[in-house]
Amino acid sequence: MQLQRVIFCRFFGGCPAKQKAGQIRITVDLAMKKRSRDRETEGHGKSRLKKVVAQIVLAQGNIFIKDLLRSNRIPVGNTKADFAEHLDAAIDSGTLSQAAIESWLDEIEGWGNQHVYLFEPLSISGRRIRPAIEASRYSKLLDRKVSYEFPEKLTLSTVNFSGDHLSIAWHRSRGAWERAKSKDFRREEGGDSYEYRAYRERFDRAVVRFEWRLADPYCAAMIQLPNEGEEHAQALGRVWLDLTELGLVSGPPGRVRLSPALKRLSRNAQATVQSTRLVAQGGHVELVSTLSEGGIDSVEAVREVRRGVDDASFLAADGMFNFTAEKYQQLSRSIKMEGYGGESRLRIWVQCKREDVYTVLSIIWNNNQT
């Protein structure tokens, strides 16, 4: 009440404490302006976050979006439209924060639906990694968890080093227009009929990763681009060029041969083997299961042929394998993987989580030891 009285005197006169009233008036004005700026900033932040939801979050697989909703106690729904509506409402209410979305994206985006090349570990010591990055022209990207950009060319976007894990990501836009028939309409104008066919802009982006957990005896380049023409050669060239500029390498490390692992996996029960292809100079042997469930081990005649093959007679091996969530409980879903021993390349056919990829790579590595 005292505050109201002094301000009243300031406006209408008759108050001996005019200076004090002016000070209080200024203080009140500043506080109101600050609250107004805070509300405006909060509004911009929520609008930006909704744009992230529309462009990046909704581009992920439905099962992962449902995980995001459930883990934040947000109603789920059944369609992308439901997800978008519930996510926007959660942002407006403050239930879903930018930190929660970024943490989720770090675990989901760029994992699975990719080609993986394994390389020998970098020669740089762990204690030199952070100083090297800080001294490079990319120092501003250090500890940047998530990028919201959609560059037209493959561009270095984030660099993270935790002391025992180096994680670097590149992004490239691959957005497109898709038909939205529900928005089509017809219109009559000047005696003519016009038909309008609607397209919705779909935002998507490919992710290339370089991952090295320093305790692992390998590092990995992971590419979400088709293996067509020079796509992978150019992507790997960009990876090694940027790692050189980051001060981490002086050239590409050697590739890890994967044929020993693919040969062993086609013999043991660690995966369901859909097919295996053993390559020798001048020819190859290929064994395939055509069962909808079960691999070559479920077909007696094919199983016996596989047991009779001398792996040492073959230079390389390829194969298609399924790692089931029932067998590997640490997996969030079953993983279908194709391996190309001659190319030192793995192809993971489903979107999954970060730890799913590392689980599969651990199985591969454990079977690759001679």
Tab-separated table of C-alpha atoms in Angstrom:
chain	number	residue	atom	x	y	z
A	1	MET	CA	0.000	0.000	0.000
A	2	GLN	CA	2.881	2.362	0.796
A	3	LEU	CA	4.258	1.798	-2.703
A	4	GLN	CA	0.912	2.726	-4.253
A	5	ARG	CA	0.650	5.886	-2.102
A	6	VAL	CA	4.067	7.216	-3.098
A	7	ILE	CA	3.495	6.599	-6.789
A	8	PHE	CA	0.108	8.371	-6.529
A	9	CYS	CA	1.846	11.387	-5.017
A	10	ARG	CA	4.431	11.352	-7.784
A	11	PHE	CA	1.755	11.634	-10.459
A	12	PHE	CA	-0.585	14.076	-8.779
A	13	GLY	CA	1.800	16.184	-6.789
A	14	GLY	CA	1.586	17.237	-3.160
A	15	CYS	CA	4.154	14.684	-1.990
A	16	PRO	CA	7.344	15.980	-0.349
A	17	ALA	CA	9.243	12.759	-1.242
A	18	LYS	CA	9.268	13.335	-5.021
A	19	GLN	CA	12.802	12.032	-5.426
A	20	LYS	CA	11.931	8.833	-3.573
A	21	ALA	CA	8.784	8.438	-5.646
A	22	GLY	CA	10.792	8.805	-8.846
A	23	GLN	CA	13.223	6.114	-7.693
A	24	ILE	CA	10.379	3.715	-6.887
A	25	ARG	CA	8.706	4.502	-10.187
A	26	ILE	CA	11.936	3.725	-12.078
A	27	THR	CA	12.398	0.490	-10.122
A	28	VAL	CA	8.850	-0.619	-10.895
A	29	ASP	CA	9.240	0.284	-14.583
A	30	LEU	CA	12.490	-1.678	-14.849
A	31	ALA	CA	10.964	-4.715	-13.165
A	32	MET	CA	7.957	-4.607	-15.497
A	33	LYS	CA	10.206	-4.267	-18.546
A	34	LYS	CA	12.339	-7.193	-17.375
A	35	ARG	CA	9.273	-9.405	-16.909
A	36	SER	CA	8.064	-8.359	-20.357
A	37	ARG	CA	11.454	-9.232	-21.916
A	38	ASP	CA	11.486	-12.564	-20.070
A	39	ARG	CA	8.027	-13.413	-21.388
A	40	GLU	CA	9.088	-12.393	-24.902
A	41	THR	CA	12.285	-14.484	-24.675
A	42	GLU	CA	10.334	-17.433	-23.330
A	43	GLY	CA	7.846	-17.080	-26.185
A	44	HIS	CA	10.633	-17.040	-28.785
A	45	GLY	CA	12.253	-20.043	-27.095
A	46	LYS	CA	9.031	-22.030	-27.235
A	47	SER	CA	8.445	-21.107	-30.869
A	48	ARG	CA	11.981	-22.214	-31.738
A	49	LEU	CA	11.511	-25.464	-29.838
A	50	LYS	CA	8.267	-26.167	-31.713
A	51	LYS	CA	10.146	-25.653	-34.967
A	52	VAL	CA	12.728	-28.205	-33.806
A	53	VAL	CA	9.866	-30.621	-33.089
A	54	ALA	CA	8.393	-30.102	-36.574
A	55	GLN	CA	11.677	-30.337	-38.458
A	56	ILE	CA	13.787	-32.841	-36.502
A	57	VAL	CA	11.872	-34.690	-33.772
A	58	LEU	CA	8.957	-35.770	-35.976
A	59	ALA	CA	11.427	-37.048	-38.613
A	60	GLN	CA	12.493	-39.816	-36.224
A	61	GLY	CA	10.833	-43.215	-35.969
A	62	ASN	CA	7.449	-43.451	-34.223
A	63	ILE	CA	8.656	-45.888	-31.570
A	64	PHE	CA	11.331	-43.418	-30.472
A	65	ILE	CA	8.956	-40.447	-30.445
A	66	LYS	CA	6.645	-42.500	-28.220
A	67	ASP	CA	9.602	-43.116	-25.886
A	68	LEU	CA	10.179	-39.341	-25.674
A	69	LEU	CA	6.498	-38.740	-24.860
A	70	ARG	CA	6.230	-41.511	-22.275
A	71	SER	CA	9.506	-40.645	-20.525
A	72	ASN	CA	8.229	-37.076	-20.038
A	73	ARG	CA	4.709	-38.215	-19.013
A	74	ILE	CA	3.105	-36.708	-22.088
A	75	PRO	CA	0.018	-38.305	-23.731
A	76	VAL	CA	1.126	-40.398	-26.708
A	77	GLY	CA	-1.517	-40.846	-29.423
A	78	ASN	CA	-1.268	-42.909	-32.604
A	79	THR	CA	-0.240	-40.645	-35.479
A	80	LYS	CA	2.413	-38.035	-36.250
A	81	ALA	CA	-0.329	-35.407	-35.985
A	82	ASP	CA	-1.128	-36.631	-32.453
A	83	PHE	CA	2.555	-36.550	-31.528
A	84	ALA	CA	2.954	-32.997	-32.845
A	85	GLU	CA	-0.116	-31.759	-30.983
A	86	HIS	CA	0.947	-33.323	-27.681
A	87	LEU	CA	4.560	-32.175	-28.004
A	88	ASP	CA	3.505	-28.575	-28.725
A	89	ALA	CA	1.146	-28.613	-25.734
A	90	ALA	CA	3.932	-29.977	-23.517
A	91	ILE	CA	6.269	-27.189	-24.661
A	92	ASP	CA	3.597	-24.542	-23.919
A	93	SER	CA	3.029	-25.958	-20.428
A	94	GLY	CA	6.743	-26.296	-19.690
A	95	THR	CA	6.503	-30.088	-19.344
A	96	LEU	CA	8.989	-30.628	-22.193
A	97	SER	CA	12.218	-28.654	-22.094
A	98	GLN	CA	14.931	-27.995	-24.642
A	99	ALA	CA	17.393	-29.974	-22.491
A	100	ALA	CA	15.114	-33.035	-22.561
A	101	ILE	CA	14.758	-32.861	-26.355
A	102	GLU	CA	18.515	-32.422	-26.881
A	103	SER	CA	19.321	-35.359	-24.610
A	104	TRP	CA	16.842	-37.524	-26.516
A	105	LEU	CA	18.169	-36.429	-29.926
A	106	ASP	CA	21.728	-37.222	-28.839
A	107	GLU	CA	20.642	-40.807	-28.209
A	108	ILE	CA	18.447	-41.217	-31.307
A	109	GLU	CA	19.392	-39.056	-34.291
A	110	GLY	CA	22.096	-40.505	-36.508
A	111	TRP	CA	22.007	-43.985	-34.984
A	112	GLY	CA	20.989	-46.931	-37.150
A	113	ASN	CA	19.862	-46.887	-40.787
A	114	GLN	CA	23.517	-46.360	-41.585
A	115	HIS	CA	26.746	-47.809	-42.922
A	116	VAL	CA	29.544	-48.347	-40.392
A	117	TYR	CA	33.256	-48.536	-41.197
A	118	LEU	CA	35.653	-49.683	-38.469
A	119	PHE	CA	39.173	-48.269	-38.260
A	120	GLU	CA	42.179	-48.720	-36.052
A	121	PRO	CA	42.169	-46.350	-33.044
A	122	LEU	CA	43.691	-42.896	-33.402
A	123	SER	CA	47.291	-42.521	-32.286
A	124	ILE	CA	46.636	-39.301	-30.341
A	125	SER	CA	46.540	-39.678	-26.546
A	126	GLY	CA	43.364	-38.836	-24.619
A	127	ARG	CA	45.010	-35.970	-22.711
A	128	ARG	CA	45.920	-34.211	-25.983
A	129	ILE	CA	42.474	-34.377	-27.621
A	130	ARG	CA	40.764	-31.419	-25.945
A	131	PRO	CA	43.764	-29.036	-26.269
A	132	ALA	CA	44.067	-29.962	-29.954
A	133	ILE	CA	40.402	-29.171	-30.603
A	134	GLU	CA	40.567	-25.927	-28.609
A	135	ALA	CA	43.528	-24.805	-30.725
A	136	SER	CA	41.728	-25.527	-34.008
A	137	ARG	CA	39.440	-23.275	-36.040
A	138	TYR	CA	36.514	-25.482	-34.952
A	139	SER	CA	36.951	-24.724	-31.247
A	140	LYS	CA	33.542	-23.013	-31.094
A	141	LEU	CA	31.870	-26.368	-31.864
A	142	LEU	CA	33.412	-28.077	-28.841
A	143	ASP	CA	30.778	-29.321	-26.360
A	144	ARG	CA	27.963	-28.340	-28.726
A	145	LYS	CA	25.505	-31.170	-28.114
A	146	VAL	CA	22.970	-30.599	-30.877
A	147	SER	CA	22.848	-28.601	-34.108
A	148	TYR	CA	19.519	-27.397	-35.503
A	149	GLU	CA	20.893	-26.511	-38.935
A	150	PHE	CA	20.099	-28.113	-42.296
A	151	PRO	CA	23.178	-27.342	-44.433
A	152	GLU	CA	23.010	-28.176	-48.143
A	153	LYS	CA	26.529	-29.658	-48.069
A	154	LEU	CA	27.919	-32.120	-45.523
A	155	THR	CA	29.079	-29.810	-42.732
A	156	LEU	CA	30.816	-30.350	-39.407
A	157	SER	CA	28.169	-29.546	-36.779
A	158	THR	CA	29.118	-30.809	-33.306
A	159	VAL	CA	32.282	-31.898	-31.491
A	160	ASN	CA	32.128	-33.529	-28.058
A	161	PHE	CA	34.814	-35.036	-25.871
A	162	SER	CA	34.027	-36.330	-22.390
A	163	GLY	CA	37.519	-37.534	-21.459
A	164	ASP	CA	36.937	-41.119	-22.568
A	165	HIS	CA	34.643	-40.687	-25.589
A	166	LEU	CA	35.147	-38.592	-28.725
A	167	SER	CA	31.968	-37.957	-30.719
A	168	ILE	CA	31.863	-35.776	-33.845
A	169	ALA	CA	28.877	-35.234	-36.162
A	170	TRP	CA	28.292	-33.797	-39.626
A	171	HIS	CA	24.876	-32.931	-41.100
A	172	ARG	CA	23.477	-32.571	-44.590
A	173	SER	CA	19.940	-31.628	-45.530
A	174	ARG	CA	17.903	-34.122	-47.482
A	175	GLY	CA	14.478	-32.521	-47.188
A	176	ALA	CA	11.840	-33.088	-49.829
A	177	TRP	CA	8.225	-32.386	-50.760
A	178	GLU	CA	5.641	-35.114	-50.208
A	179	ARG	CA	2.024	-35.234	-51.329
A	180	ALA	CA	-0.622	-34.046	-48.850
A	181	LYS	CA	-3.834	-35.096	-50.617
A	182	SER	CA	-6.057	-34.019	-47.730
A	183	LYS	CA	-5.096	-30.393	-48.534
A	184	ASP	CA	-6.041	-30.591	-52.240
A	185	PHE	CA	-8.933	-28.403	-53.410
A	186	ARG	CA	-10.736	-27.139	-56.537
A	187	ARG	CA	-11.767	-23.586	-57.328
A	188	GLU	CA	-13.914	-21.944	-60.009
A	189	GLU	CA	-12.675	-18.638	-61.356
A	190	GLY	CA	-13.737	-16.696	-64.443
A	191	GLY	CA	-15.637	-19.647	-65.833
A	192	ASP	CA	-12.610	-21.950	-65.533
A	193	SER	CA	-11.959	-24.766	-63.071
A	194	TYR	CA	-8.661	-24.961	-61.198
A	195	GLU	CA	-7.378	-27.927	-59.249
A	196	TYR	CA	-4.742	-27.378	-56.570
A	197	ARG	CA	-2.595	-30.301	-55.455
A	198	ALA	CA	-0.870	-29.835	-52.125
A	199	TYR	CA	2.610	-30.883	-51.075
A	200	ARG	CA	4.028	-30.699	-47.584
A	201	GLU	CA	7.666	-29.828	-47.086
A	202	ARG	CA	9.370	-32.655	-45.211
A	203	PHE	CA	12.506	-31.731	-43.314
A	204	ASP	CA	15.105	-34.425	-42.918
A	205	ARG	CA	18.836	-34.551	-42.642
A	206	ALA	CA	21.528	-37.164	-43.014
A	207	VAL	CA	24.035	-37.596	-40.200
A	208	VAL	CA	27.642	-38.733	-40.488
A	209	ARG	CA	29.385	-39.607	-37.235
A	210	PHE	CA	32.909	-40.289	-36.077
A	211	GLU	CA	32.871	-42.189	-32.788
A	212	TRP	CA	35.772	-43.322	-30.636
A	213	ARG	CA	35.381	-44.674	-27.130
A	214	LEU	CA	38.997	-44.583	-26.050
A	215	ALA	CA	38.747	-47.928	-24.229
A	216	ASP	CA	37.745	-49.637	-27.500
A	217	PRO	CA	40.472	-50.973	-29.830
A	218	TYR	CA	38.727	-49.417	-32.820
A	219	CYS	CA	36.977	-46.224	-33.918
A	220	ALA	CA	34.047	-45.929	-36.305
A	221	ALA	CA	32.796	-43.748	-39.140
A	222	MET	CA	29.014	-44.005	-39.459
A	223	ILE	CA	27.353	-42.746	-42.631
A	224	GLN	CA	23.627	-42.173	-43.211
A	225	LEU	CA	24.062	-41.733	-46.951
A	226	PRO	CA	23.418	-44.241	-49.751
A	227	ASN	CA	26.414	-46.272	-50.860
A	228	GLU	CA	26.157	-45.009	-54.424
A	229	GLY	CA	28.873	-43.662	-56.666
A	230	GLU	CA	31.382	-41.597	-54.692
A	231	GLU	CA	29.034	-40.749	-51.781
A	232	HIS	CA	30.934	-42.710	-49.144
A	233	ALA	CA	34.388	-41.883	-50.471
A	234	GLN	CA	33.512	-38.187	-50.355
A	235	ALA	CA	31.958	-38.461	-46.884
A	236	LEU	CA	35.011	-40.280	-45.514
A	237	GLY	CA	37.247	-37.710	-47.210
A	238	ARG	CA	35.353	-34.947	-45.376
A	239	VAL	CA	35.709	-36.833	-42.075
A	240	TRP	CA	39.489	-37.212	-42.371
A	241	LEU	CA	39.956	-33.651	-43.650
A	242	ASP	CA	38.074	-32.177	-40.683
A	243	LEU	CA	39.761	-34.483	-38.176
A	244	THR	CA	43.088	-33.288	-39.592
A	245	GLU	CA	42.045	-29.658	-39.123
A	246	LEU	CA	40.925	-30.503	-35.585
A	247	GLY	CA	44.499	-31.650	-34.930
A	248	LEU	CA	43.467	-35.257	-34.245
A	249	VAL	CA	44.988	-37.141	-37.200
A	250	SER	CA	47.588	-36.663	-39.899
A	251	GLY	CA	45.862	-39.106	-42.250
A	252	PRO	CA	43.234	-41.868	-42.333
A	253	PRO	CA	43.912	-44.782	-39.944
A	254	GLY	CA	43.905	-48.344	-41.288
A	255	ARG	CA	40.625	-50.189	-41.765
A	256	VAL	CA	39.736	-53.168	-39.599
A	257	ARG	CA	39.238	-56.425	-41.522
A	258	LEU	CA	35.785	-57.809	-40.722
A	259	SER	CA	35.805	-61.132	-42.604
A	260	PRO	CA	36.978	-63.156	-39.561
A	261	ALA	CA	33.973	-61.910	-37.564
A	262	LEU	CA	31.503	-62.582	-40.383
A	263	LYS	CA	32.853	-66.118	-40.846
A	264	ARG	CA	32.524	-66.903	-37.134
A	265	LEU	CA	29.059	-65.363	-36.825
A	266	SER	CA	27.834	-67.557	-39.681
A	267	ARG	CA	28.852	-70.633	-37.637
A	268	ASN	CA	27.829	-69.801	-34.059
A	269	ALA	CA	24.492	-69.054	-32.400
A	270	GLN	CA	25.159	-65.418	-31.481
A	271	ALA	CA	22.982	-64.218	-34.369
A	272	THR	CA	20.304	-65.567	-36.675
A	273	VAL	CA	22.146	-66.007	-39.978
A	274	GLN	CA	19.890	-65.182	-42.911
A	275	SER	CA	22.671	-65.635	-45.454
A	276	THR	CA	26.419	-66.045	-45.713
A	277	ARG	CA	28.684	-65.589	-48.693
A	278	LEU	CA	32.261	-66.909	-48.675
A	279	VAL	CA	34.523	-65.436	-51.353
A	280	ALA	CA	37.578	-67.089	-52.907
A	281	GLN	CA	39.700	-66.021	-55.849
A	282	GLY	CA	37.646	-66.799	-58.931
A	283	GLY	CA	34.386	-67.714	-57.189
A	284	HIS	CA	32.188	-67.786	-54.094
A	285	VAL	CA	29.856	-69.989	-52.064
A	286	GLU	CA	26.538	-68.555	-50.890
A	287	LEU	CA	24.140	-70.137	-48.402
A	288	VAL	CA	20.707	-68.588	-47.825
A	289	SER	CA	17.696	-69.287	-45.621
A	290	THR	CA	14.351	-68.461	-47.234
A	291	LEU	CA	12.430	-68.963	-43.974
A	292	SER	CA	10.431	-65.977	-42.753
A	293	GLU	CA	11.729	-66.777	-39.271
A	294	GLY	CA	14.926	-68.661	-38.546
A	295	GLY	CA	18.234	-68.709	-40.368
A	296	ILE	CA	20.395	-71.236	-42.188
A	297	ASP	CA	20.847	-73.146	-38.927
A	298	SER	CA	17.128	-73.984	-39.092
A	299	VAL	CA	17.523	-75.688	-42.493
A	300	GLU	CA	19.272	-79.003	-41.865
A	301	ALA	CA	20.733	-79.527	-45.328
A	302	VAL	CA	22.108	-75.966	-45.511
A	303	ARG	CA	23.397	-76.221	-41.946
A	304	GLU	CA	25.359	-79.376	-42.756
A	305	VAL	CA	26.869	-77.775	-45.858
A	306	ARG	CA	27.998	-74.789	-43.782
A	307	ARG	CA	29.666	-77.056	-41.246
A	308	GLY	CA	31.579	-78.798	-44.012
A	309	VAL	CA	33.115	-75.638	-45.458
A	310	ASP	CA	36.738	-74.844	-44.614
A	311	ASP	CA	36.745	-71.097	-43.837
A	312	ALA	CA	40.520	-70.880	-44.286
A	313	SER	CA	40.057	-71.530	-48.010
A	314	PHE	CA	38.171	-68.242	-48.439
A	315	LEU	CA	39.628	-64.757	-48.512
A	316	ALA	CA	36.561	-62.798	-47.426
A	317	ALA	CA	33.024	-63.212	-46.165
A	318	ASP	CA	29.735	-61.320	-46.321
A	319	GLY	CA	26.466	-62.038	-44.560
A	320	MET	CA	23.050	-60.962	-43.314
A	321	PHE	CA	22.452	-61.314	-39.569
A	322	ASN	CA	19.679	-60.644	-37.087
A	323	PHE	CA	20.432	-59.806	-33.445
A	324	THR	CA	17.200	-60.297	-31.513
A	325	ALA	CA	16.089	-58.300	-28.488
A	326	GLU	CA	15.004	-61.591	-26.925
A	327	LYS	CA	18.597	-62.876	-27.002
A	328	TYR	CA	20.271	-59.542	-26.228
A	329	GLN	CA	18.168	-57.854	-23.587
A	330	GLN	CA	20.304	-54.704	-23.696
A	331	LEU	CA	18.936	-54.001	-27.195
A	332	SER	CA	15.930	-51.683	-27.444
A	333	ARG	CA	14.797	-53.597	-30.547
A	334	SER	CA	15.976	-56.424	-32.809
A	335	ILE	CA	18.717	-55.310	-35.198
A	336	LYS	CA	19.135	-56.453	-38.790
A	337	MET	CA	22.724	-56.059	-39.977
A	338	GLU	CA	24.525	-56.848	-43.208
A	339	GLY	CA	28.294	-57.236	-43.282
A	340	TYR	CA	30.725	-56.841	-46.175
A	341	GLY	CA	34.081	-58.269	-45.130
A	342	GLY	CA	35.952	-57.245	-48.261
A	343	GLU	CA	34.909	-53.614	-47.774
A	344	SER	CA	35.253	-53.562	-43.961
A	345	ARG	CA	31.694	-52.239	-43.912
A	346	LEU	CA	28.569	-52.980	-41.873
A	347	ARG	CA	25.042	-51.965	-42.849
A	348	ILE	CA	22.513	-51.532	-40.029
A	349	TRP	CA	19.047	-51.660	-41.567
A	350	VAL	CA	16.874	-50.206	-38.784
A	351	GLN	CA	16.834	-46.983	-36.836
A	352	CYS	CA	17.894	-47.635	-33.273
A	353	LYS	CA	19.571	-46.077	-30.253
A	354	ARG	CA	23.211	-45.283	-29.618
A	355	GLU	CA	23.707	-48.190	-27.201
A	356	ASP	CA	22.128	-50.598	-29.714
A	357	VAL	CA	24.844	-49.744	-32.229
A	358	TYR	CA	27.584	-50.201	-29.631
A	359	THR	CA	26.117	-53.565	-28.585
A	360	VAL	CA	26.266	-54.835	-32.173
A	361	LEU	CA	29.805	-53.475	-32.656
A	362	SER	CA	30.934	-55.245	-29.468
A	363	ILE	CA	29.590	-58.559	-30.795
A	364	ILE	CA	31.366	-58.003	-34.109
A	365	TRP	CA	34.632	-57.117	-32.426
A	366	ASN	CA	34.549	-60.079	-30.043
A	367	ASN	CA	34.149	-62.404	-33.032
A	368	ASN	CA	36.879	-60.648	-35.015
A	369	GLN	CA	39.750	-61.697	-32.775
A	370	THR	CA	42.065	-64.287	-34.289
